[in-house]
C-alpha positions as MATLAB code, in Angstrom:
seq = 'MTDATDPNVPHKPTNFLRGIIDRDLEQGTYASRRWAGSPGDAAHQDAGQSDPAKVRLRFPPEPNGYLHVGHAKSICLNFGLARDYGGVCHMRFDDTNPEKEEQEYVDAILDAVKWLGFGWESNFNGRPESHLYYASNYFDFMYRAAEALITAGLAYVDEQTPDEMRANRGDFATPGKDSPFRARTPDENLARFREMRDGKHADGSMVLRAKIDMASPNINMRDPAIYRIRRATHHNTGDKWCIYPMYTFAHPIEDALEQITHSICTLEFEDQRPFYDWLVDNLAKLGLLKHPNPKQHEFARLNLTYVITSKRKLKQLVDEGVVTGWDDPRMPTIAGLRRRGYTPEAIQLFCERIGVSKSDSWIDYSTLDIALRDDLENKAHRGMAVLDPVKLVLTNWDEVFGSASYTEDCTLPALPSHAAHDFVMQYGSSAMKEAVMPHPRPFVPAPRVFKIGKEIWIEREDFEEVPPKGYKRLFPGNKVRLKGGYVIECTGCTKDADGRVTEVLATVVPDTKSGTPGADSVKVKAAITWVGVADGVAAEVRIYDRLFTDPHPDAGGKDFKASLNPDSFKVLQGYVEPSLAAAAADQKFQFERFGYFVADRHDHAPGKPVFNKVTGLKDTWK';
ca = [
       7.730   24.697    2.286;
       8.706   21.295    3.681;
      11.771   19.310    2.767;
      11.876   15.508    2.749;
      15.587   15.612    3.529;
      14.924   17.476    6.802;
      14.916   15.017    9.754;
      12.282   17.168   11.499;
       9.763   16.614    8.703;
       7.228   13.801    9.411;
       8.060   10.583    7.595;
       6.254    9.965    4.317;
       5.633    6.483    2.911;
       8.496    5.634    0.575;
       8.139    4.576   -3.033;
      10.419    4.125   -6.027;
       9.954    7.740   -7.152;
      11.098    9.045   -3.782;
      14.064    6.708   -4.089;
      14.971    8.237   -7.458;
      14.681   11.777   -6.114;
      16.690   10.903   -2.997;
      19.450    9.453   -5.180;
      19.501   12.443   -7.530;
      19.703   14.892   -4.632;
      22.467   12.877   -2.988;
      24.468   12.698   -6.224;
      23.810   16.329   -7.184;
      22.375   15.303  -10.542;
      20.617   18.627  -11.009;
      22.740   20.820   -8.744;
      24.125   22.820  -11.684;
      20.701   23.955  -12.923;
      20.001   27.643  -13.270;
      16.674   29.445  -13.248;
      16.132   32.826  -14.853;
      12.688   33.307  -13.310;
      10.735   31.904  -16.256;
      10.920   29.079  -18.813;
      13.386   29.563  -21.631;
      16.154   28.195  -23.814;
      19.791   27.632  -22.887;
      20.810   31.276  -23.339;
      17.882   32.471  -21.228;
      18.620   30.105  -18.333;
      22.382   30.816  -18.478;
      21.571   34.376  -17.444;
      19.750   33.164  -14.323;
      20.790   32.286  -10.794;
      21.364   28.869   -9.264;
      17.918   27.291   -9.072;
      16.607   27.595   -5.484;
      14.108   24.764   -6.084;
      15.652   21.410   -5.211;
      13.304   19.709   -7.656;
      10.948   20.915  -10.355;
       7.995   18.772  -11.297;
       4.910   19.481  -13.357;
       1.274   18.545  -13.754;
       0.564   18.824  -17.506;
      -3.093   18.110  -18.395;
      -4.519   18.622  -21.849;
      -7.521   21.001  -21.607;
      -9.895   18.737  -23.539;
     -12.136   17.661  -20.672;
     -12.588   17.753  -16.909;
     -10.034   16.113  -14.639;
     -10.975   12.760  -13.127;
      -9.933   10.698  -10.128;
      -6.921    9.326  -12.028;
      -5.660   12.874  -12.484;
      -6.155   13.408   -8.759;
      -3.537   10.730   -8.116;
      -1.088   12.517  -10.425;
      -1.870   15.895   -8.852;
      -1.299   14.609   -5.327;
       1.858   12.817   -6.440;
       3.537   15.676   -8.321;
       2.510   18.574   -6.107;
       3.098   16.445   -3.007;
       6.634   15.442   -4.018;
       7.500   19.045   -4.872;
       6.216   20.177   -1.486;
       8.037   17.458    0.438;
      11.383   17.988   -1.291;
      11.561   21.765   -1.097;
      10.740   22.220   -4.762;
       7.943   23.483   -6.933;
       5.373   21.871   -9.201;
       4.500   23.711  -12.405;
       0.888   23.892  -13.532;
       1.181   23.497  -17.294;
      -1.454   23.067  -19.963;
      -0.396   20.790  -22.810;
      -2.593   22.681  -25.241;
      -1.097   21.501  -28.546;
      -4.322   20.129  -30.029;
      -6.520   23.115  -30.965;
      -9.550   21.108  -32.083;
     -10.427   19.591  -28.692;
      -9.390   22.320  -26.277;
     -11.688   24.891  -24.694;
     -11.344   27.668  -22.135;
     -14.073   25.999  -20.072;
     -11.756   23.058  -19.513;
      -8.819   25.321  -18.628;
     -10.885   27.069  -15.947;
     -12.273   23.781  -14.593;
      -8.800   22.235  -14.336;
      -7.363   25.190  -12.412;
     -10.357   25.113  -10.076;
      -9.944   21.375   -9.459;
      -6.248   21.625   -8.581;
      -6.875   24.506   -6.182;
      -9.801   22.689   -4.578;
      -7.596   19.662   -3.943;
      -5.376   21.937   -1.896;
      -2.461   22.657   -4.215;
      -1.012   25.758   -5.839;
       1.660   26.614   -8.384;
       3.244   29.587   -6.655;
       6.682   29.663   -5.079;
       8.412   32.161   -2.822;
      12.083   31.267   -2.784;
      14.318   33.883   -1.174;
      11.398   36.279   -0.856;
      10.710   36.265   -4.608;
       7.110   35.253   -5.339;
       6.614   33.518   -8.685;
       3.645   31.930  -10.385;
       4.337   28.760  -12.325;
       1.228   28.601  -14.493;
       2.360   27.836  -18.036;
       0.900   26.952  -21.421;
       2.623   24.763  -24.002;
       1.187   27.039  -26.681;
       3.378   29.862  -25.358;
       6.353   27.784  -26.481;
       5.175   27.350  -30.105;
       7.765   29.834  -31.370;
      10.576   27.876  -29.739;
       9.156   24.557  -30.907;
       9.155   25.799  -34.466;
      12.715   27.010  -34.028;
      13.700   23.610  -32.624;
      12.087   21.866  -35.605;
      14.095   24.000  -38.045;
      17.276   23.248  -36.083;
      16.619   19.505  -36.391;
      15.990   19.880  -40.129;
      19.197   21.859  -40.604;
      21.132   19.209  -38.662;
      19.709   16.449  -40.886;
      17.624   15.066  -38.007;
      14.153   15.760  -39.441;
      12.470   15.739  -42.846;
       9.136   16.551  -44.476;
       7.238   13.444  -45.549;
       4.519   13.620  -48.194;
       3.334   10.025  -48.044;
      -0.352    9.462  -47.404;
      -1.314    8.309  -43.914;
      -1.980    4.809  -45.279;
       1.442    4.679  -46.936;
       3.153    5.820  -43.761;
       1.277    3.226  -41.756;
       2.207    0.438  -44.178;
       5.876    1.441  -44.331;
       6.165    1.710  -40.583;
       6.314   -2.083  -40.227;
       5.355   -3.934  -37.088;
       7.002   -5.678  -34.163;
       8.215   -8.480  -36.434;
       9.011   -6.407  -39.536;
      11.363   -3.408  -39.826;
       9.968   -0.248  -41.354;
      10.816    1.053  -44.810;
      12.392    4.411  -45.508;
      10.072    7.040  -46.912;
      10.899    8.063  -50.510;
      11.160   11.611  -49.140;
      13.655   10.696  -46.398;
      16.708   11.453  -48.573;
      15.822   15.082  -49.233;
      18.520   17.608  -48.387;
      18.156   19.816  -45.314;
      17.608   22.846  -47.561;
      14.795   21.104  -49.433;
      13.169   20.035  -46.181;
      13.520   23.477  -44.677;
      11.842   25.077  -47.683;
       9.016   22.538  -47.578;
       8.538   23.001  -43.828;
       8.272   26.752  -44.245;
       5.652   26.195  -46.911;
       3.737   24.126  -44.364;
       4.000   27.005  -41.897;
       2.834   29.518  -44.494;
      -0.328   27.578  -45.283;
       0.633   26.539  -48.804;
      -0.407   22.914  -48.365;
      -3.614   21.162  -47.371;
      -4.312   19.694  -43.966;
      -2.882   16.197  -43.708;
      -0.949   16.429  -46.955;
       2.466   16.267  -45.264;
       4.114   16.000  -41.872;
       7.502   16.713  -40.391;
       9.160   13.545  -39.075;
      12.184   13.016  -36.877;
      14.930   11.136  -38.714;
      16.003    8.332  -36.396;
      15.864    4.642  -37.369;
      13.163    2.907  -39.408;
      14.513   -0.480  -38.264;
      14.370    0.287  -34.553;
      12.786   -2.472  -32.448;
      10.888    0.352  -30.682;
       8.272    1.378  -33.234;
       8.049    4.790  -31.576;
      11.602    5.478  -32.809;
      10.756    4.778  -36.458;
      10.816    8.386  -37.586;
       7.864    9.653  -35.513;
       5.819   12.581  -36.810;
       6.588   15.778  -34.913;
       4.566   18.447  -36.785;
       1.326   18.310  -38.769;
      -0.775   20.766  -40.765;
      -4.021   21.570  -38.959;
      -6.064   24.653  -39.704;
      -7.908   25.268  -36.477;
      -8.375   28.212  -34.159;
      -6.419   27.774  -30.945;
      -7.905   28.894  -27.621;
      -4.681   30.758  -26.752;
      -2.877   31.634  -30.017;
      -5.915   32.137  -32.212;
      -5.144   31.676  -35.940;
      -1.438   32.468  -35.770;
      -0.458   28.886  -36.634;
      -1.717   26.370  -39.163;
       0.902   23.801  -38.131;
       0.999   22.276  -34.674;
       3.552   20.113  -32.866;
       2.712   16.543  -31.941;
       2.407   15.851  -28.214;
       5.436   13.538  -28.173;
       7.541   16.354  -29.622;
       6.109   19.167  -27.517;
       6.146   17.437  -24.142;
       9.938   16.928  -23.759;
      10.610   20.479  -24.977;
       8.143   21.909  -22.463;
       9.891   20.021  -19.656;
      13.310   21.214  -20.755;
      12.312   24.867  -21.136;
      10.813   24.787  -17.637;
      13.939   23.165  -16.154;
      11.907   20.176  -14.947;
      14.029   17.635  -13.097;
      11.678   14.660  -12.865;
       9.048   14.273  -15.560;
       6.591   11.843  -13.968;
       3.981   10.206  -16.189;
       2.007    6.979  -16.452;
       3.240    3.687  -17.844;
       1.686    4.086  -21.296;
       4.445    6.609  -22.038;
       7.271    4.211  -21.153;
       7.883    3.266  -24.806;
       8.080    6.975  -25.645;
      10.962    7.572  -23.245;
      13.720    6.778  -25.816;
      12.328    9.505  -28.104;
      12.031   11.881  -25.152;
      15.735   11.368  -24.409;
      16.715   11.505  -28.111;
      14.978   14.836  -28.578;
      16.261   16.712  -25.523;
      19.771   15.297  -25.984;
      19.955   16.471  -29.590;
      18.483   19.892  -28.871;
      21.002   20.297  -26.056;
      23.841   19.326  -28.433;
      22.543   21.929  -30.876;
      22.772   24.547  -28.102;
      19.057   25.200  -27.796;
      18.457   23.549  -24.431;
      20.391   23.641  -21.199;
      22.001   20.619  -19.519;
      21.250   18.720  -17.337;
      18.253   17.367  -19.220;
      15.004   16.338  -17.532;
      14.376   12.612  -17.145;
      11.082   10.823  -17.605;
       9.900    8.352  -14.960;
       6.747    6.242  -15.258;
       4.314    4.930  -12.651;
       1.173    2.824  -12.856;
      -2.024    4.743  -13.529;
      -5.001    4.504  -11.210;
      -7.425    1.733  -12.173;
     -10.543    2.081  -10.015;
     -13.350   -0.457  -10.150;
     -16.820    0.603  -11.353;
     -15.274    3.657  -13.038;
     -14.225    4.712  -16.524;
     -11.529    7.374  -16.912;
     -11.419    7.810  -20.679;
     -12.178   11.504  -21.256;
     -13.665   10.587  -24.630;
     -16.126    8.193  -22.995;
     -16.886   10.578  -20.147;
     -17.624   13.282  -22.698;
     -19.917   10.844  -24.491;
     -21.907   10.360  -21.267;
     -22.264   14.142  -20.974;
     -23.100   14.770  -24.631;
     -25.702   12.002  -24.756;
     -27.413   13.160  -21.575;
     -26.702    9.964  -19.632;
     -25.490   12.242  -16.840;
     -26.407   15.847  -16.139;
     -22.930   17.228  -16.792;
     -19.243   16.902  -16.020;
     -20.041   17.566  -12.344;
     -22.826   14.997  -12.086;
     -22.251   13.390   -8.646;
     -22.009    9.951  -10.290;
     -19.109   11.016  -12.498;
     -15.510   10.147  -11.507;
     -14.442   13.690  -12.393;
     -12.987   15.811   -9.603;
     -15.908   18.197  -10.137;
     -18.311   15.265   -9.779;
     -16.593   13.935   -6.662;
     -16.696   17.417   -5.171;
     -20.413   17.820   -5.817;
     -21.068   14.303   -4.538;
     -19.501   15.385   -1.229;
     -16.002   13.921   -1.261;
     -13.460   16.149    0.474;
      -9.972   17.149   -0.684;
      -8.566   15.551    2.458;
     -10.293   12.246    1.698;
      -8.970   12.184   -1.868;
      -5.450   12.985   -0.691;
      -5.716   10.255    1.958;
      -6.962    7.804   -0.679;
      -4.046    8.627   -2.990;
      -1.555    8.224   -0.157;
      -2.987    4.859    0.850;
      -3.009    3.309   -2.624;
       0.643    4.269   -3.066;
       2.800    4.451   -6.183;
       4.269    1.539   -8.117;
       5.243    0.420  -11.601;
       2.772   -2.492  -11.611;
      -0.771   -2.112  -12.916;
      -3.452   -3.180  -10.450;
      -7.091   -2.539   -9.673;
      -8.193   -0.558   -6.626;
     -11.656   -1.311   -5.279;
     -13.947    1.711   -5.200;
     -14.710    1.019   -1.540;
     -11.165    2.190   -0.727;
     -12.154    5.718   -1.701;
     -15.271    5.566    0.474;
     -13.245    4.284    3.426;
     -10.942    7.293    3.120;
     -13.967    9.591    3.080;
     -15.478    7.998    6.186;
     -12.154    8.265    7.990;
     -11.992   11.954    7.103;
     -15.589   12.844    7.974;
     -16.057   10.655   11.049;
     -14.629   13.298   13.366;
     -15.728   16.362   11.377;
     -19.214   15.850    9.978;
     -21.946   17.069   12.307;
     -24.690   14.577   13.032;
     -28.361   15.066   12.354;
     -31.548   13.093   11.980;
     -33.456   12.720    8.737;
     -36.460   10.627    7.752;
     -36.211    9.529    4.130;
     -39.313    7.315    3.805;
     -41.668    9.063    6.207;
     -44.816    7.886    7.903;
     -46.499    9.926   10.625;
     -46.510    8.652   14.208;
     -49.180   10.040   16.570;
     -48.673    9.967   20.350;
     -52.278    9.432   21.358;
     -51.837   10.226   25.072;
     -49.818   13.412   24.516;
     -52.708   15.704   25.519;
     -53.283   13.728   28.718;
     -49.610   13.684   29.743;
     -48.719   17.279   28.832;
     -52.099   19.011   29.019;
     -52.285   20.236   25.431;
     -52.169   18.792   21.936;
     -50.112   21.780   20.794;
     -47.474   21.453   23.509;
     -43.918   20.891   22.233;
     -40.731   20.273   24.116;
     -37.087   20.854   23.206;
     -34.801   17.883   22.777;
     -31.025   18.106   22.429;
     -28.230   15.973   21.046;
     -24.578   16.870   20.397;
     -23.513   17.831   16.890;
     -20.544   15.492   17.300;
     -20.399   12.393   19.507;
     -18.020   12.696   22.440;
     -15.310   10.505   20.873;
     -15.405   12.484   17.638;
     -15.226   15.803   19.464;
     -12.284   14.545   21.509;
     -10.464   13.276   18.414;
     -11.125   16.548   16.590;
      -9.649   18.592   19.436;
      -6.625   16.285   19.666;
      -5.973   16.675   15.939;
      -6.828   20.331   15.352;
      -6.922   22.023   18.786;
      -9.725   23.487   20.868;
      -9.876   26.732   18.882;
     -10.474   24.731   15.702;
     -13.221   22.808   17.477;
     -14.902   26.073   18.406;
     -14.635   27.262   14.822;
     -16.027   23.952   13.532;
     -18.987   24.111   15.901;
     -19.674   27.835   15.537;
     -18.261   28.953   12.191;
     -18.617   32.502   10.951;
     -20.722   32.994    8.991;
     -22.603   30.232   10.777;
     -23.508   27.516    8.219;
     -25.641   25.527   10.695;
     -26.676   25.699   14.367;
     -23.970   24.969   16.929;
     -23.880   21.923   19.148;
     -25.935   20.866   20.932;
     -28.591   20.420   18.265;
     -32.038   21.519   19.413;
     -35.221   20.077   17.944;
     -38.811   19.710   19.121;
     -40.958   16.757   20.015;
     -44.729   17.035   19.985;
     -47.867   15.017   19.491;
     -46.898   14.118   15.916;
     -43.531   13.082   14.563;
     -42.138   11.539   11.387;
     -40.507    8.110   11.525;
     -39.091    5.761    8.926;
     -41.736    3.475    7.442;
     -39.451    0.481    7.986;
     -39.410    1.198   11.730;
     -42.953   -0.163   12.093;
     -44.213   -3.695   11.456;
     -47.746   -4.687   12.303;
     -46.635   -8.317   12.353;
     -42.913   -8.231   13.192;
     -40.484  -10.736   11.715;
     -38.311  -12.765   14.053;
     -35.731  -10.607   15.812;
     -37.424   -7.291   14.956;
     -36.897   -4.834   17.828;
     -38.484   -1.630   16.600;
     -42.137   -0.558   16.644;
     -44.891   -3.158   16.665;
     -48.023   -3.335   18.821;
     -47.038   -3.771   22.474;
     -43.327   -3.001   22.002;
     -41.443   -0.077   23.467;
     -38.598    1.862   21.828;
     -36.775    5.091   22.541;
     -37.077    8.085   20.288;
     -33.434    9.110   20.041;
     -32.891   12.176   22.228;
     -36.547   12.021   23.315;
     -38.954    9.786   25.210;
     -39.658    6.073   25.416;
     -42.858    5.275   23.535;
     -45.051    2.166   23.318;
     -46.661    1.187   20.018;
     -50.412    0.563   20.141;
     -51.267    0.002   16.482;
     -51.768    1.852   13.242;
     -54.331    3.231   10.803;
     -54.504    2.226    7.137;
     -56.012    3.492    3.920;
     -58.422    1.590    1.684;
     -55.516   -0.238    0.051;
     -54.168   -1.476    3.369;
     -51.195    0.891    3.393;
     -50.222    2.234    6.797;
     -50.994    5.962    6.984;
     -50.276    6.548   10.689;
     -48.524    4.659   13.453;
     -50.117    4.991   16.874;
     -48.204    5.006   20.147;
     -48.257    6.368   23.680;
     -45.507    8.340   25.362;
     -44.085    6.935   28.600;
     -43.834    9.903   31.010;
     -40.592   10.832   32.788;
     -38.356    8.868   30.405;
     -36.821   11.690   28.382;
     -33.175   11.274   27.481;
     -30.867   13.179   29.793;
     -33.309   13.197   32.738;
     -33.181   11.108   35.951;
     -35.930    8.812   34.671;
     -34.312    8.093   31.349;
     -33.198    4.600   32.442;
     -36.341    3.680   34.298;
     -37.725    1.766   31.329;
     -35.480   -0.638   29.456;
     -35.850   -0.881   25.677;
     -34.030   -2.867   23.009;
     -34.006   -0.232   20.259;
     -33.796    3.496   19.647;
     -35.117    4.988   16.422;
     -34.432    8.235   14.599;
     -37.257   10.686   13.983;
     -38.072   14.256   13.017;
     -40.731   16.390   14.671;
     -43.707   17.517   12.629;
     -43.563   20.813   14.511;
     -40.124   21.887   13.288;
     -39.041   19.309   10.735;
     -38.306   20.691    7.282;
     -39.199   19.017    4.014;
     -36.066   18.223    1.990;
     -35.107   16.684   -1.331;
     -32.602   13.882   -0.794;
     -30.736   12.531   -3.789;
     -29.474    8.989   -3.441;
     -26.491    8.350   -5.707;
     -24.813    5.028   -6.317;
     -22.173    3.670   -8.646;
     -22.757    4.568  -12.272;
     -21.905    1.061  -13.503;
     -22.799   -2.417  -12.315;
     -19.694   -3.983  -13.876;
     -16.433   -3.467  -11.935;
     -14.603   -3.149  -15.273;
     -17.209   -1.501  -17.514;
     -14.992   -0.855  -20.559;
     -12.406   -3.615  -20.226;
     -11.678   -5.775  -23.264;
     -13.537   -3.523  -25.667;
     -16.883   -3.927  -23.886;
     -19.694   -1.459  -24.512;
     -19.451    0.478  -21.260;
     -23.011    1.776  -21.581;
     -24.331   -1.787  -21.418;
     -23.509   -1.896  -17.701;
     -25.017    1.449  -16.702;
     -26.674    1.114  -13.295;
     -30.411    1.892  -13.593;
     -30.503    2.555   -9.840;
     -27.578    4.989   -9.750;
     -29.859    7.966   -9.029;
     -33.033    8.238   -6.977;
     -34.800   11.259   -5.519;
     -36.546   10.987   -2.152;
     -38.791   13.503   -0.428;
     -38.112   13.400    3.285;
     -37.846   15.520    6.402;
     -34.776   16.770    8.251;
     -34.264   18.267   11.682;
     -33.844   22.073   11.762;
     -30.055   21.966   12.236;
     -29.752   20.297    8.830;
     -32.219   22.632    7.162;
     -29.991   25.579    8.152;
     -26.940   24.108    6.401;
     -24.829   26.106    3.991;
     -24.208   24.713    0.522;
     -21.424   22.101    0.472;
     -21.666   21.396    4.218;
     -21.186   17.723    5.065;
     -23.206   15.788    7.622;
     -23.725   12.326    8.931;
     -27.407   11.478    8.735;
     -27.688    9.143   11.682;
     -28.129    5.522   10.570;
     -27.981    6.417    6.834;
     -24.482    7.662    6.116;
     -22.768   10.818    4.931;
     -24.603   13.530    3.014;
     -23.757   16.959    1.630;
     -25.868   20.021    0.964;
     -25.750   20.285   -2.827;
     -23.369   23.073   -3.785;
     -25.635   24.312   -6.597;
     -29.263   23.467   -5.802;
     -29.389   23.696   -2.002;
     -30.872   26.956   -0.734;
     -32.538   28.363    2.409;
     -36.088   27.113    2.499;
     -35.295   24.503   -0.159;
     -32.784   22.038    1.281;
     -31.275   19.554   -1.163;
     -28.881   16.858    0.052;
     -26.750   14.361   -1.852;
     -25.795   11.023   -0.377;
     -22.031   10.607   -0.485;
     -21.675    7.134    0.987;
     -23.182    4.878    3.630;
     -21.806    4.193    7.070;
     -20.361    0.988    5.683;
     -19.923   -0.559    2.264;
     -23.171   -2.271    1.239;
     -22.536   -2.594   -2.505;
     -23.562   -5.974   -3.872;
];
């Protein structure tokens, strides 16, 4: 485990959160903390040892949907800070809302965090511990804390209707009004609260509220609700409870029980911080929680152009069949990004580059693609694919080679020389060997071997019967090089009854094969990619693009579905060279000239290759 205070640890970009942690470590703010090996109240932690973790952070998603790219920023931030400062990051589910939470989401969230490269285990002093926690496991303590607040005169049961509570809350210009139930005695409130617990009252008929200040300029401090009646089966506790804590009540308690030092959340929770502090301070004074208390710190959420991150809206896209599921490659979910072909390293690099601040800003989607290209440039094996194929016939092949059925091997490296060199410099020669010849072998090792024969597939756009100005590829009388193969000269084409080109005709120039002494004997101005008919494999290629045409699809209350991109998904039937056809699911490649592609992790199979386009070689979005 690394330590940011160690001078031998590589420097990390600084930000205001690192400044806060540095200051707290220097001042010993949390040096007196104890850890009993598991979350617990003051008495439990008092029995523990001095906490070996210099900091404790947490990633606390609600299991009501799949994680998205905004969560990825929080994951990288919290787990990364814990790693860098010799601490631990807890994986905690804030599962206090039983109506929207499902085990499917729990499993998907754990899978996403692991895939990004993070874990929630620690091994301080040779003692392995798992820090996977559920807020619902603290319901007993939360109930106990609520009763303690009632007994201390700091909470009361309110029986106003929701409309009455809303009206009496006031607004930014008007103080709130005390509830007629606010003056009840602690004993009366305690009895009423226990009736709530025992199911003697209807859903929504009453709530437990903190008793703070109805005239507070911060509306969140005007006696916020902390418990409500909700008869619903919980994914973890079943039907044990018919009352559930509100998130703003549960969250600070969860942090305190887990001995969290720095509770990092997004800016929308900044106005909730006074209640966070009020709650943990009072529960510590009542002897339920252990000092020093956790502190909440806010940072700006990720705002990425051409993306929506509302889980409600993402779920709507899934439920209405606009996308194929939470892992649709057009979705900004981590599962979607993974299936699209983004790598954990690229997402971590993206999060590091965009940084952390307290100011809201928009990050252009191209920044994510740049990080992916930088990650894959030196790792993704190259290959040739033809996505809009037309057959090219070498009419003199029989004459030159003596047989129409003759084929010849061509070779090209799986990685260009600069990429191979950079890979070795970064990872070492043994890693390069493993990358080229993995076990089990997901695709053929470098050099790639593919066949040229009388017939090959080329891109339809690589031939023009009447070339436009500056066109350097195939047209009658022009010569080009088949990449890794021979120089050929175009002689014409054949067409169908509708005038559509069905075959391109050319002749092979002998003794010009790449890598032979005569390769430079004929000068050409262009080289084109191709796939041999003899060994090329038919493949389904899925071209994905941004799901929305508007950079801010749901800003200002806009109907986000109005800007859905009708061209966000296309399916092409093409041909790929044999090295690509032998790919394992989830293997990434650079299709020469087209960009980065991945073998679909679900639909790709031997004999039925399916590739997803991740991104182009450069940003071409208009």
